[in-house]
mmCIF file of C-alpha atoms in Angstrom:
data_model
loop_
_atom_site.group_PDB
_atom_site.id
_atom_site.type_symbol
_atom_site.label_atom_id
_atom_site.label_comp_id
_atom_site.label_asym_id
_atom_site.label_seq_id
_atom_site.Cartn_x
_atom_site.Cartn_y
_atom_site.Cartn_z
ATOM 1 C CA UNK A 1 80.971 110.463 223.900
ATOM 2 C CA UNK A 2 82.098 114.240 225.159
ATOM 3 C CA UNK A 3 80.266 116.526 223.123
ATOM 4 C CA UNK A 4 83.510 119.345 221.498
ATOM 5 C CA UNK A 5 81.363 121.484 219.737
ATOM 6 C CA UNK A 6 80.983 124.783 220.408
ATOM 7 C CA UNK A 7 77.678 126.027 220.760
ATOM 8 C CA UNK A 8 75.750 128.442 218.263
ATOM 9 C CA UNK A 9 75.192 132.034 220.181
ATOM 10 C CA UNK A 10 71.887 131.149 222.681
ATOM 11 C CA UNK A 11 69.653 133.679 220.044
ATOM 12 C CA UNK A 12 70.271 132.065 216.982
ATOM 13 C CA UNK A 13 70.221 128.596 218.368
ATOM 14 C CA UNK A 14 66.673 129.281 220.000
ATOM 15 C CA UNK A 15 65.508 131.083 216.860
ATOM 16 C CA UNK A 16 66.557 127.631 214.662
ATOM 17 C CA UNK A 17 65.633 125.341 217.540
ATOM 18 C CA UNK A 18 61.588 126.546 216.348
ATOM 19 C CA UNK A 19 61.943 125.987 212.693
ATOM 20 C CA UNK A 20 59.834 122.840 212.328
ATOM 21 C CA UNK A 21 60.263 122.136 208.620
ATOM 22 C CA UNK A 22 63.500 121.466 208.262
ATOM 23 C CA UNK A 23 65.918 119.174 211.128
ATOM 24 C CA UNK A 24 68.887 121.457 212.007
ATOM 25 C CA UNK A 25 71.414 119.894 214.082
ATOM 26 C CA UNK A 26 74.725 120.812 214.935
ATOM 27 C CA UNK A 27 77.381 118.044 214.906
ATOM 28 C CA UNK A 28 80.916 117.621 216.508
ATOM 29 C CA UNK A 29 83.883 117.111 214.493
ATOM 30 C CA UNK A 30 83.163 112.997 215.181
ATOM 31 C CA UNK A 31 79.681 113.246 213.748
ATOM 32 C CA UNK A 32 77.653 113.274 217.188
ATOM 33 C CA UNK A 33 74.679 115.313 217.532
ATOM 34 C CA UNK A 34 75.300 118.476 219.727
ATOM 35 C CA UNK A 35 72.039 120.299 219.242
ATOM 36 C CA UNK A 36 68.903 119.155 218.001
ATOM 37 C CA UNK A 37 65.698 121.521 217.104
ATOM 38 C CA UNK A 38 61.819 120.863 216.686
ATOM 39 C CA UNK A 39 62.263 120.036 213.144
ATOM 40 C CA UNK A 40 64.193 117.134 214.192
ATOM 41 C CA UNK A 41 62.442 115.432 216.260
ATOM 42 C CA UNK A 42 59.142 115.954 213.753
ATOM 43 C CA UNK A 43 60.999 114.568 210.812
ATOM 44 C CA UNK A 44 63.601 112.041 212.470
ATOM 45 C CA UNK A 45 60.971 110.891 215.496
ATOM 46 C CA UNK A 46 63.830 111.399 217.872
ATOM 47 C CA UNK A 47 63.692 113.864 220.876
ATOM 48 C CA UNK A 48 66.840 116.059 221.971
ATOM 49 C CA UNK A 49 66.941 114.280 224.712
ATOM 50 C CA UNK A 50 67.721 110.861 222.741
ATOM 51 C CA UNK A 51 69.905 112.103 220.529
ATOM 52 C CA UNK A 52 72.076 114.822 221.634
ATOM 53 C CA UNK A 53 75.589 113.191 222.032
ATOM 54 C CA UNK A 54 74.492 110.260 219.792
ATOM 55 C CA UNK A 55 76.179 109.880 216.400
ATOM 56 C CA UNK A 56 74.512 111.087 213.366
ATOM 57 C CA UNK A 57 75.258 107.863 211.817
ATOM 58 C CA UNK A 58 72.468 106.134 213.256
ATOM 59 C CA UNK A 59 69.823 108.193 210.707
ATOM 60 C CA UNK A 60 71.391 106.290 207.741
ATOM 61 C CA UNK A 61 70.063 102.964 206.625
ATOM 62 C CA UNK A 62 72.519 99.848 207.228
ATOM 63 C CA UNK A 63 73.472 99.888 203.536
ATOM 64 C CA UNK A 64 74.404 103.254 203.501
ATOM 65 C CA UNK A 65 76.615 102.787 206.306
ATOM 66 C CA UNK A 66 78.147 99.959 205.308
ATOM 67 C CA UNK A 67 78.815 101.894 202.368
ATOM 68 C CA UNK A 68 80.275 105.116 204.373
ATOM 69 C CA UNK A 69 78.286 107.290 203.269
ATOM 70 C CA UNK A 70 78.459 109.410 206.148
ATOM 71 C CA UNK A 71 81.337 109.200 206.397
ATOM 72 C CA UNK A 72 82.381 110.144 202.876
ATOM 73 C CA UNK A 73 79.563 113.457 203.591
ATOM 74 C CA UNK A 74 82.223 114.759 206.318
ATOM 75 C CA UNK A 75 85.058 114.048 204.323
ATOM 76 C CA UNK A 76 83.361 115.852 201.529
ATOM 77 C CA UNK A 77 82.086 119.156 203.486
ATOM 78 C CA UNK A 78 86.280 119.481 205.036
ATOM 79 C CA UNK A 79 87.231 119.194 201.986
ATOM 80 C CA UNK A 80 84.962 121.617 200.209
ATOM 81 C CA UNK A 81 83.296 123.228 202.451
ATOM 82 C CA UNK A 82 79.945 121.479 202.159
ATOM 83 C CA UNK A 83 78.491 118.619 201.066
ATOM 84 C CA UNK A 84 75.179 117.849 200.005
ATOM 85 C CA UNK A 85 73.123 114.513 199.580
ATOM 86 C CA UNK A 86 69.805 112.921 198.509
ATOM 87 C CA UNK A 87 68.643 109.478 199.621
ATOM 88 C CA UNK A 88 67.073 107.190 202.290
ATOM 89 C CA UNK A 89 66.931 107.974 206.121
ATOM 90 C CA UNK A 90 65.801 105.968 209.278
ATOM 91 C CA UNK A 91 63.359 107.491 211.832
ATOM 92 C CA UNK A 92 63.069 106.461 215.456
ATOM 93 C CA UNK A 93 60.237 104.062 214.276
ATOM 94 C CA UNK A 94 62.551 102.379 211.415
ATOM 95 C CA UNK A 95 60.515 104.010 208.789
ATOM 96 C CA UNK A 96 62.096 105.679 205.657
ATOM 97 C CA UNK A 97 62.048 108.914 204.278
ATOM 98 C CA UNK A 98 63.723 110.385 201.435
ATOM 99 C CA UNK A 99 66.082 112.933 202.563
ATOM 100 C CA UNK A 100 67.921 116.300 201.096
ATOM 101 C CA UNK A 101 70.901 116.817 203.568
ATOM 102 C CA UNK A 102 73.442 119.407 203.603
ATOM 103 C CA UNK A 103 75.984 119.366 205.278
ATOM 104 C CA UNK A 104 78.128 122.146 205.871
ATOM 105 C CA UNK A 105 81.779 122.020 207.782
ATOM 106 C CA UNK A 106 82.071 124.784 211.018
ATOM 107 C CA UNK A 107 84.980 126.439 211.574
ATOM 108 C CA UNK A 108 86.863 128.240 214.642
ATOM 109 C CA UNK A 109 89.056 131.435 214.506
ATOM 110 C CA UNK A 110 91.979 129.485 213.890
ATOM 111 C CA UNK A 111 90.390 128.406 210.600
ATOM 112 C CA UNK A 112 90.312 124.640 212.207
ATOM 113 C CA UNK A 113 87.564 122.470 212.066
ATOM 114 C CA UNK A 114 85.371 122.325 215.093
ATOM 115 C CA UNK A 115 81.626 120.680 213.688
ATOM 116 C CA UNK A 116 79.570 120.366 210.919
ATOM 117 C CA UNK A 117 75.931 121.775 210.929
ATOM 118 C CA UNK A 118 73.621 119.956 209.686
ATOM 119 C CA UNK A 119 70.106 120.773 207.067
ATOM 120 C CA UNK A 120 68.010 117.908 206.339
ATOM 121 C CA UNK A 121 64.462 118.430 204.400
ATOM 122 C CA UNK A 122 62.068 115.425 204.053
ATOM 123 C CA UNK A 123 61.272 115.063 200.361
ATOM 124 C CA UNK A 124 58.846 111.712 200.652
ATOM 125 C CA UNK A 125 55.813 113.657 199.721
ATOM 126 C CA UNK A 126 57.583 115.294 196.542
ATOM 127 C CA UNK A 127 59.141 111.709 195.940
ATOM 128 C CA UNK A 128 55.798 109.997 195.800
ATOM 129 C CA UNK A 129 54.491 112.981 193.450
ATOM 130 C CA UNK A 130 57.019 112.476 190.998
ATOM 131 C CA UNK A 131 56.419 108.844 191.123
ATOM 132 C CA UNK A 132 53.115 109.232 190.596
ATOM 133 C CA UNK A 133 53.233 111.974 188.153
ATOM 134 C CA UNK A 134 55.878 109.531 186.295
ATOM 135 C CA UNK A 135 53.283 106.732 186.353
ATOM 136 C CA UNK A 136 50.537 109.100 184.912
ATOM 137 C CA UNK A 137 52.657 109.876 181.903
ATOM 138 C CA UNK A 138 53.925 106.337 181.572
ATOM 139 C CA UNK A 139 50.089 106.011 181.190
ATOM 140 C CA UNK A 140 48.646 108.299 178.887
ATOM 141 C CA UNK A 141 51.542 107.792 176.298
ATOM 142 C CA UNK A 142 50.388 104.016 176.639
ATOM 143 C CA UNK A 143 46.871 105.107 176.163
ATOM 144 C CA UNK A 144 47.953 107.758 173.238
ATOM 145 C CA UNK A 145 49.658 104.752 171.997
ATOM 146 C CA UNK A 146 45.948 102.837 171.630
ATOM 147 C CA UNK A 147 44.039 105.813 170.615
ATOM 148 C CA UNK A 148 46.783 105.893 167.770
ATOM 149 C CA UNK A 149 45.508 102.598 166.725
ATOM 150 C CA UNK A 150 42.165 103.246 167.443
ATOM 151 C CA UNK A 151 42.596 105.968 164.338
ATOM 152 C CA UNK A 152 44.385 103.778 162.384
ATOM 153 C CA UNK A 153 41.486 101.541 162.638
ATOM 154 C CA UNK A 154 38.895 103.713 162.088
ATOM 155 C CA UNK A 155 40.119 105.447 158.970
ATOM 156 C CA UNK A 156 40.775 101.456 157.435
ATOM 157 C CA UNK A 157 38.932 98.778 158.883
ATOM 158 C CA UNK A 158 35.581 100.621 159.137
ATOM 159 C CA UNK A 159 35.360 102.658 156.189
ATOM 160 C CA UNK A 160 36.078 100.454 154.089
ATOM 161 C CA UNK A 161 32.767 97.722 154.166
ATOM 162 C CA UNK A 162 30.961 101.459 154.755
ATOM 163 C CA UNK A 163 32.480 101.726 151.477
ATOM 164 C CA UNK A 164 31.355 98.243 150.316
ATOM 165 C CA UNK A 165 28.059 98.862 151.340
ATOM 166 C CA UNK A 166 27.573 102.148 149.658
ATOM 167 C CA UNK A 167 29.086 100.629 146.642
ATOM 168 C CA UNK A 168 26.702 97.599 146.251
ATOM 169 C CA UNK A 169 23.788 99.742 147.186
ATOM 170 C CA UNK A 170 24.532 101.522 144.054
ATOM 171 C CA UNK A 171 24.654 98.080 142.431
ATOM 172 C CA UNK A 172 21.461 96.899 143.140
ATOM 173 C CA UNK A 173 19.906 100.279 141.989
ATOM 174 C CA UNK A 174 21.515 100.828 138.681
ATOM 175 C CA UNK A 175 21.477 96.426 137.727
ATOM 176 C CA UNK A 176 18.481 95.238 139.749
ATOM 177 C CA UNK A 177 16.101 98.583 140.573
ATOM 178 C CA UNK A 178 13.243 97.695 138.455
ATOM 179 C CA UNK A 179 12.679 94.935 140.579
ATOM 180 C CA UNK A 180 12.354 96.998 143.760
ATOM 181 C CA UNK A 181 8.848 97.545 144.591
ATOM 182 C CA UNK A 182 8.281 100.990 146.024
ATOM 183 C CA UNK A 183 9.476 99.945 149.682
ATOM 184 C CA UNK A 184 12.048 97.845 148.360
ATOM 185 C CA UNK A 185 13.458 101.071 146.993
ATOM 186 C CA UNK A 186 12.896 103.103 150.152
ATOM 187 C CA UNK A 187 14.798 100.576 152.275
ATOM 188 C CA UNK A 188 18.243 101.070 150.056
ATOM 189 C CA UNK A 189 17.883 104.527 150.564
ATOM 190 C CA UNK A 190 17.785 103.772 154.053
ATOM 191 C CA UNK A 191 21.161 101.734 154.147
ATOM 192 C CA UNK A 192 22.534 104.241 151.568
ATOM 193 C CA UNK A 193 21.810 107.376 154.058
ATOM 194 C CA UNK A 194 22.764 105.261 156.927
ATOM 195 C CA UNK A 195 26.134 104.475 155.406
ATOM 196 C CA UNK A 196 26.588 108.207 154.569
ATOM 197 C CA UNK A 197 25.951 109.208 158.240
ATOM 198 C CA UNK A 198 28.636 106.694 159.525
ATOM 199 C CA UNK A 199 30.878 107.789 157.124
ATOM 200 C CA UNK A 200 30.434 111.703 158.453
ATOM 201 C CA UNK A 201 30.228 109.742 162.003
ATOM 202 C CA UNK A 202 33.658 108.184 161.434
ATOM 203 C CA UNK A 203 35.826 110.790 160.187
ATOM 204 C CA UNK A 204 34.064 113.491 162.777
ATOM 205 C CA UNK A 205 35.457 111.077 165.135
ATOM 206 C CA UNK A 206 38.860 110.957 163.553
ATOM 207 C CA UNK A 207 38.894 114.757 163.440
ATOM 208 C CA UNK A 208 38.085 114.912 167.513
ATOM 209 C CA UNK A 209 41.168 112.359 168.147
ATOM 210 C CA UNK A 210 43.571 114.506 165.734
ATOM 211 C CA UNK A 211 43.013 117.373 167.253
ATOM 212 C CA UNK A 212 46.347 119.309 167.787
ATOM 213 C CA UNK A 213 48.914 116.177 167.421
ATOM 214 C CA UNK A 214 52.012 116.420 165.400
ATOM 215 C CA UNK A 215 51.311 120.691 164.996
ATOM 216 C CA UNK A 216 53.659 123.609 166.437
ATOM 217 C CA UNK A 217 52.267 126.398 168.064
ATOM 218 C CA UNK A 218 52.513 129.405 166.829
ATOM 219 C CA UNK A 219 51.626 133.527 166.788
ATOM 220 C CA UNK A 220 48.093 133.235 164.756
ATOM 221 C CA UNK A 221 46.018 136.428 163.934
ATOM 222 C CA UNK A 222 42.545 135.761 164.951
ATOM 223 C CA UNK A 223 41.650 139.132 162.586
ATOM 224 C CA UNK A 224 43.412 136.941 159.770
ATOM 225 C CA UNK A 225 41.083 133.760 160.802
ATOM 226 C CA UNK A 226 38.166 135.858 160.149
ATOM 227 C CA UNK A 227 38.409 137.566 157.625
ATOM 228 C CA UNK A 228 39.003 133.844 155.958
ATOM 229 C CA UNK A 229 36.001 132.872 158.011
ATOM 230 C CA UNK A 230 33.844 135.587 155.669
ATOM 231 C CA UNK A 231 35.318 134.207 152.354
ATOM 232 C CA UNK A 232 34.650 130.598 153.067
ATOM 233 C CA UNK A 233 31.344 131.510 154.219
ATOM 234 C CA UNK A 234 30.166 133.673 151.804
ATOM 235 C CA UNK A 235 27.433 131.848 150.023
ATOM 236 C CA UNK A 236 26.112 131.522 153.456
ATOM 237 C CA UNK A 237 26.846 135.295 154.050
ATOM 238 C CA UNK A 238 25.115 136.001 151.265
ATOM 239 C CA UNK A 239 22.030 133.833 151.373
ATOM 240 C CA UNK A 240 20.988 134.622 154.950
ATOM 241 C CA UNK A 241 22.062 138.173 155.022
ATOM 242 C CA UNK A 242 24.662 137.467 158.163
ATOM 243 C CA UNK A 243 26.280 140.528 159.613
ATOM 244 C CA UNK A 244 29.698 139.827 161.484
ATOM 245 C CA UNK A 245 30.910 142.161 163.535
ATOM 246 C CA UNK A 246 34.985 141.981 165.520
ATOM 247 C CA UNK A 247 37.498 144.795 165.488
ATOM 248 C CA UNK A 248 40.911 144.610 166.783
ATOM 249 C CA UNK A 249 41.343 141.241 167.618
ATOM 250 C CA UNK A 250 44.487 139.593 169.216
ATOM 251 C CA UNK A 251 47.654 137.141 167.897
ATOM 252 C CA UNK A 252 47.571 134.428 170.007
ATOM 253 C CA UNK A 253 49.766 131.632 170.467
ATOM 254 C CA UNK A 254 47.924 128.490 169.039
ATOM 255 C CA UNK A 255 47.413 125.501 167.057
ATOM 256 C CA UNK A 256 46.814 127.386 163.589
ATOM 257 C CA UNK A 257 44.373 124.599 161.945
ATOM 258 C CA UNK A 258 42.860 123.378 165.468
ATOM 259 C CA UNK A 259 41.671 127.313 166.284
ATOM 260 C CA UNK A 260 40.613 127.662 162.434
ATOM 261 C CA UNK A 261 38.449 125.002 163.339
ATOM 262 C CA UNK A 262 37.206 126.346 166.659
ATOM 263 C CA UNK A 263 35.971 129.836 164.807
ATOM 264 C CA UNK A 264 34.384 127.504 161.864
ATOM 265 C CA UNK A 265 32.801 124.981 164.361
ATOM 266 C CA UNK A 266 31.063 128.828 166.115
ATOM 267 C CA UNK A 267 30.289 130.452 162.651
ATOM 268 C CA UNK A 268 28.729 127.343 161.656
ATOM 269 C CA UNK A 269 26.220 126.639 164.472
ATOM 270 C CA UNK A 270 25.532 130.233 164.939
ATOM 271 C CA UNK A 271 24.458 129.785 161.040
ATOM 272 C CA UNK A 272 22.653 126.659 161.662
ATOM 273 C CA UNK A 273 20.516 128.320 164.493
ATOM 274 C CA UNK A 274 19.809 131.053 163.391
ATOM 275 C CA UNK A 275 15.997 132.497 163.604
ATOM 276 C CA UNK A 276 14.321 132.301 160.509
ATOM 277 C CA UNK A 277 12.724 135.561 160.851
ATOM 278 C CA UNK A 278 16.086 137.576 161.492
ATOM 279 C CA UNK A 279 18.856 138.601 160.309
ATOM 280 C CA UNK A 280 21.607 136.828 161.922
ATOM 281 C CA UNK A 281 23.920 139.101 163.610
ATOM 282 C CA UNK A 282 27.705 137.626 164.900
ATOM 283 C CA UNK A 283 29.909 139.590 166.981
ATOM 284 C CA UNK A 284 33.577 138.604 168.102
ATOM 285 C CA UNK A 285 35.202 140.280 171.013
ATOM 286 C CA UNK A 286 38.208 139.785 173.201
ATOM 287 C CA UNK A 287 40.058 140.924 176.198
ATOM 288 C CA UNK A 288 43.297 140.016 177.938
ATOM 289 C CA UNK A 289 43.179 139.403 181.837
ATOM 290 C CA UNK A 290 45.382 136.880 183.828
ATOM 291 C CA UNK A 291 47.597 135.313 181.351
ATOM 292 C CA UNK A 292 44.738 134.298 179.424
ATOM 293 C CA UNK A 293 42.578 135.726 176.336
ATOM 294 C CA UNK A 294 38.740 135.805 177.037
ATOM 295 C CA UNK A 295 36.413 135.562 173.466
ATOM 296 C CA UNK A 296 33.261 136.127 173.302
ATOM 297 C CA UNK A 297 31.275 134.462 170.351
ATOM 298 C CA UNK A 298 27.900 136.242 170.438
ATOM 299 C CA UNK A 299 24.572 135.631 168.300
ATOM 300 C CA UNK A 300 21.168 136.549 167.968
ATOM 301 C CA UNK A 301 19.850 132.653 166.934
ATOM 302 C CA UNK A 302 17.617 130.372 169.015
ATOM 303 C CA UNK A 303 19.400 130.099 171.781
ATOM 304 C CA UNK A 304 19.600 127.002 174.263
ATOM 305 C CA UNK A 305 17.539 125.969 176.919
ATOM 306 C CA UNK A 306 19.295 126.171 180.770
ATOM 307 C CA UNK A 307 19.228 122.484 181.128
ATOM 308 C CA UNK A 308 20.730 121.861 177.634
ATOM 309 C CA UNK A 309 23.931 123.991 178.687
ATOM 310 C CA UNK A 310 26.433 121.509 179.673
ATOM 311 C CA UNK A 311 24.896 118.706 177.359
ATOM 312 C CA UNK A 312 25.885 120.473 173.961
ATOM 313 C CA UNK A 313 29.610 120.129 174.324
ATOM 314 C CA UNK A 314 29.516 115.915 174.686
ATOM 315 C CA UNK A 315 30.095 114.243 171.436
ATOM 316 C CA UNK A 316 27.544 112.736 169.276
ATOM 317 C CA UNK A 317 24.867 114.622 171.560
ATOM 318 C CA UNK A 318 22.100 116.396 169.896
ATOM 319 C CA UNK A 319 19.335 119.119 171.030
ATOM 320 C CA UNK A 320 17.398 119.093 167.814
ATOM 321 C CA UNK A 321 15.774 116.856 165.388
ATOM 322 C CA UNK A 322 17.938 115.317 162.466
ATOM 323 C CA UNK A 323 14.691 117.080 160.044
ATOM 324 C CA UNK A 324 15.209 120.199 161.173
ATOM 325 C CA UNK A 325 18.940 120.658 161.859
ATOM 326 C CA UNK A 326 20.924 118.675 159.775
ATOM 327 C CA UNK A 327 24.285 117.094 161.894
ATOM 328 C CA UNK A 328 25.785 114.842 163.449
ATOM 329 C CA UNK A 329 26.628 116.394 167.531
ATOM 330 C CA UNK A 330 29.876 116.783 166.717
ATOM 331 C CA UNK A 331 31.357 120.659 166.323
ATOM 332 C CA UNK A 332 31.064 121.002 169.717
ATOM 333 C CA UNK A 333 32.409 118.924 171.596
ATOM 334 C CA UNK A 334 35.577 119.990 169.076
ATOM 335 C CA UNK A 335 35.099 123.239 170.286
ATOM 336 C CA UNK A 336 35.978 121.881 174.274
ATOM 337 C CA UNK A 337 38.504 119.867 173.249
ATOM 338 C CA UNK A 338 40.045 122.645 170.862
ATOM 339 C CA UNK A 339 40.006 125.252 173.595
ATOM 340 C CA UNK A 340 41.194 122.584 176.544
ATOM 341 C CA UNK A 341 44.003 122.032 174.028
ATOM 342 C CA UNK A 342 44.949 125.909 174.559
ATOM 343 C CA UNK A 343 44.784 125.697 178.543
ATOM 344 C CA UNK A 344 41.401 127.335 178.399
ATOM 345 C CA UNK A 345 37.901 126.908 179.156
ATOM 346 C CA UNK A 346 34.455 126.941 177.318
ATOM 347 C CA UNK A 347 31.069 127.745 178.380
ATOM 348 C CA UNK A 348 27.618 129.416 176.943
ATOM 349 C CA UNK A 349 25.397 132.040 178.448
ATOM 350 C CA UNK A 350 22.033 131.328 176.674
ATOM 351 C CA UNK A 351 18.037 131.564 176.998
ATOM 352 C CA UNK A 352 15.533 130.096 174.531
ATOM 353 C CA UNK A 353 15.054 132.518 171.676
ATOM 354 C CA UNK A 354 17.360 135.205 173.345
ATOM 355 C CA UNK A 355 20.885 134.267 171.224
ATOM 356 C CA UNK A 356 23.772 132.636 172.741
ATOM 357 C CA UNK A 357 27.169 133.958 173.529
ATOM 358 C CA UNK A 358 29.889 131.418 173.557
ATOM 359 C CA UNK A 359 32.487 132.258 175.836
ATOM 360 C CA UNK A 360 36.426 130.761 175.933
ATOM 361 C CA UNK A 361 39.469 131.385 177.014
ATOM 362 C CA UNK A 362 43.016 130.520 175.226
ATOM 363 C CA UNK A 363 46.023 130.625 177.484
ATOM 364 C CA UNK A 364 48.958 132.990 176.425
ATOM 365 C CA UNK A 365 51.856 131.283 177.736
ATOM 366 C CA UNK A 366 54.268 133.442 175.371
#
């Protein structure tokens, strides 16, 4: 078929001949191809030399022509000027991409229509990534969905024979405990302190999985959180002689409870290993860089061996001795997940006897 179209200017058609990431082709008023550039013939598969004076129609899949949608494209870009289209195209192989075309209507000094030009982008990569971010989603709600029932579970159906077991413990003591003999006695201590540690077991579990569902964000004072930090602490404050130390911290955008939590979960272990010798010391500092607010949670305590560093943010993981620190390897790992919650990250800088300073970011995306 004679090709009508009058040619782009040589410059600009060489200049859009290079462009490799998109196929520009220019198309008579029929719909046959009339120019044809390297981004063609890397998305389509076709060379210029098989497809100049073909018609365009042949990149559309048999249903779609069946259909006319080409055919309703031109009609579309005469009658507004351009026309614009997402769906499935045919390369030279007869394998499918998903396209973006636009197609926009060419005009000569008599305001007639002479061609169309033609922009096609293959979107099969960002296709397959929403598919696949889709699927992930479609995922982890199913999996929020168990872990819902998981807590359901766990805060019914194994508490209560905890419960039981706690109960008739206290049975046997107060109706049958002259009849214990002296190891008798010691071994319903044993289930009664076992039952107590699930119990703490169970709900810090609970705690880990409730972590920031069903609460807003918003503006919290972190000078606020502390100052409440002191008062609930006090007897603490008091007993061991603790000096805290912050000035000037930020408001940051946050899950108010879950980042209560996060300063508790620090005071707390910095209290819990602290040297026995010293007087613990606490300081809280922050700066802003890159969208993000950097804390520093600094003591003068025990410290943490190198090899212990990443191991103390698992759950349920322990460094020490249930005799000489009392707990359960819980805080934590609250800690990551509170601060992951945030779009931050948590780490410790540490050496045995030295202090630790517990380092995390919280994202400000406000």
């Amino acid at each position: 078929m004679q090709n009508n179209l009058s040619q782009p200017q040589p410059l600009l058609l060489k200049m859009l001949g290079e462009i490799e990431d998109y196929a520009i082709l220019f198309l008579d008023q029929h719909g046959c191809v009339g120019s044809w550039n390297k981004g063609a013939e890397k998305i389509k598969g076709y060379t210029a030399e098989d497809m100049v004076g073909m018609d365009f129609r042949l990149f559309y899949t048999e249903e779609a022509r069946v259909n006319k949608i080409p055919d309703q494209l031109l009609e579309e870009a005469i009658q507004n000027g351009k026309a614009q289209h997402r769906g499935w195209r045919v390369k030279k192989d007869g394998e499918l991409f998903w396209a973006h075309v636009t197609i926009t209507t060419v005009y000569d000094e008599d305001n007639q229509v002479i061609g169309f030009s033609k922009f096609t982008r293959d979107l099969t990569d960002k296709l397959n990534a929403e598919k696949a971010l889709k699927e992930y989603a479609r995922v982890l709600e199913f999996r929020n969905k168990e872990l819902e029932q998981f807590v359901y579970i766990a805060s019914h159906d194994l508490q209560e024979p905890l419960l039981t077991v706690k109960n008739f413990v206290g049975l046997l003591k107060k109706e049958y405990g002259e009849l214990f003999d002296e190891n008798g006695t010691l071994y319903l201590n044993y289930i009664a302190e076992s039952a107590e540690k699930m119990k703490h077991l169970i709900k810090g579990l609970l705690d880990y999985a409730r972590l920031g569902t069903h609460e807003p964000k918003e503006l919290v004072d972190c000078n606020d959180l502390m100052v409440g930090l002191q008062s609930e602490f006090s007897n603490e404050i008091e007993t061991h002689g603790v000096e805290i130390v912050y000035d000037n911290l930020p408001r940051v955008p946050a899950y108010e409870l879950a980042l209560k939590q996060l300063f508790q979960h620090l005071f707390s272990n910095a209290v819990k290993f602290r040297k026995k010798e010293e007087v613990l010391k606490i300081q809280v500092t922050a700066h802003y860089e890159d969208c993000h607010w950097f804390f520093q949670f600094r003591d003068n305590g025990i410290g943490i061996e190198e090899k212990y560093k990443n191991k103390i943010f698992l759950i349920f993981q322990r460094l020490n001795s249930q005799e000489d620190y009392v707990g359960h390897g819980i805080g934590l790992s609250h800690c990551k997940k509170i601060v992951e919650l945030h779009g931050g990250e948590i780490c410790v800088k540490s050496a045995l006897n030295e202090g630790s300073t517990f380092c995390f970011s919280l994202k400000n995306d406000r």
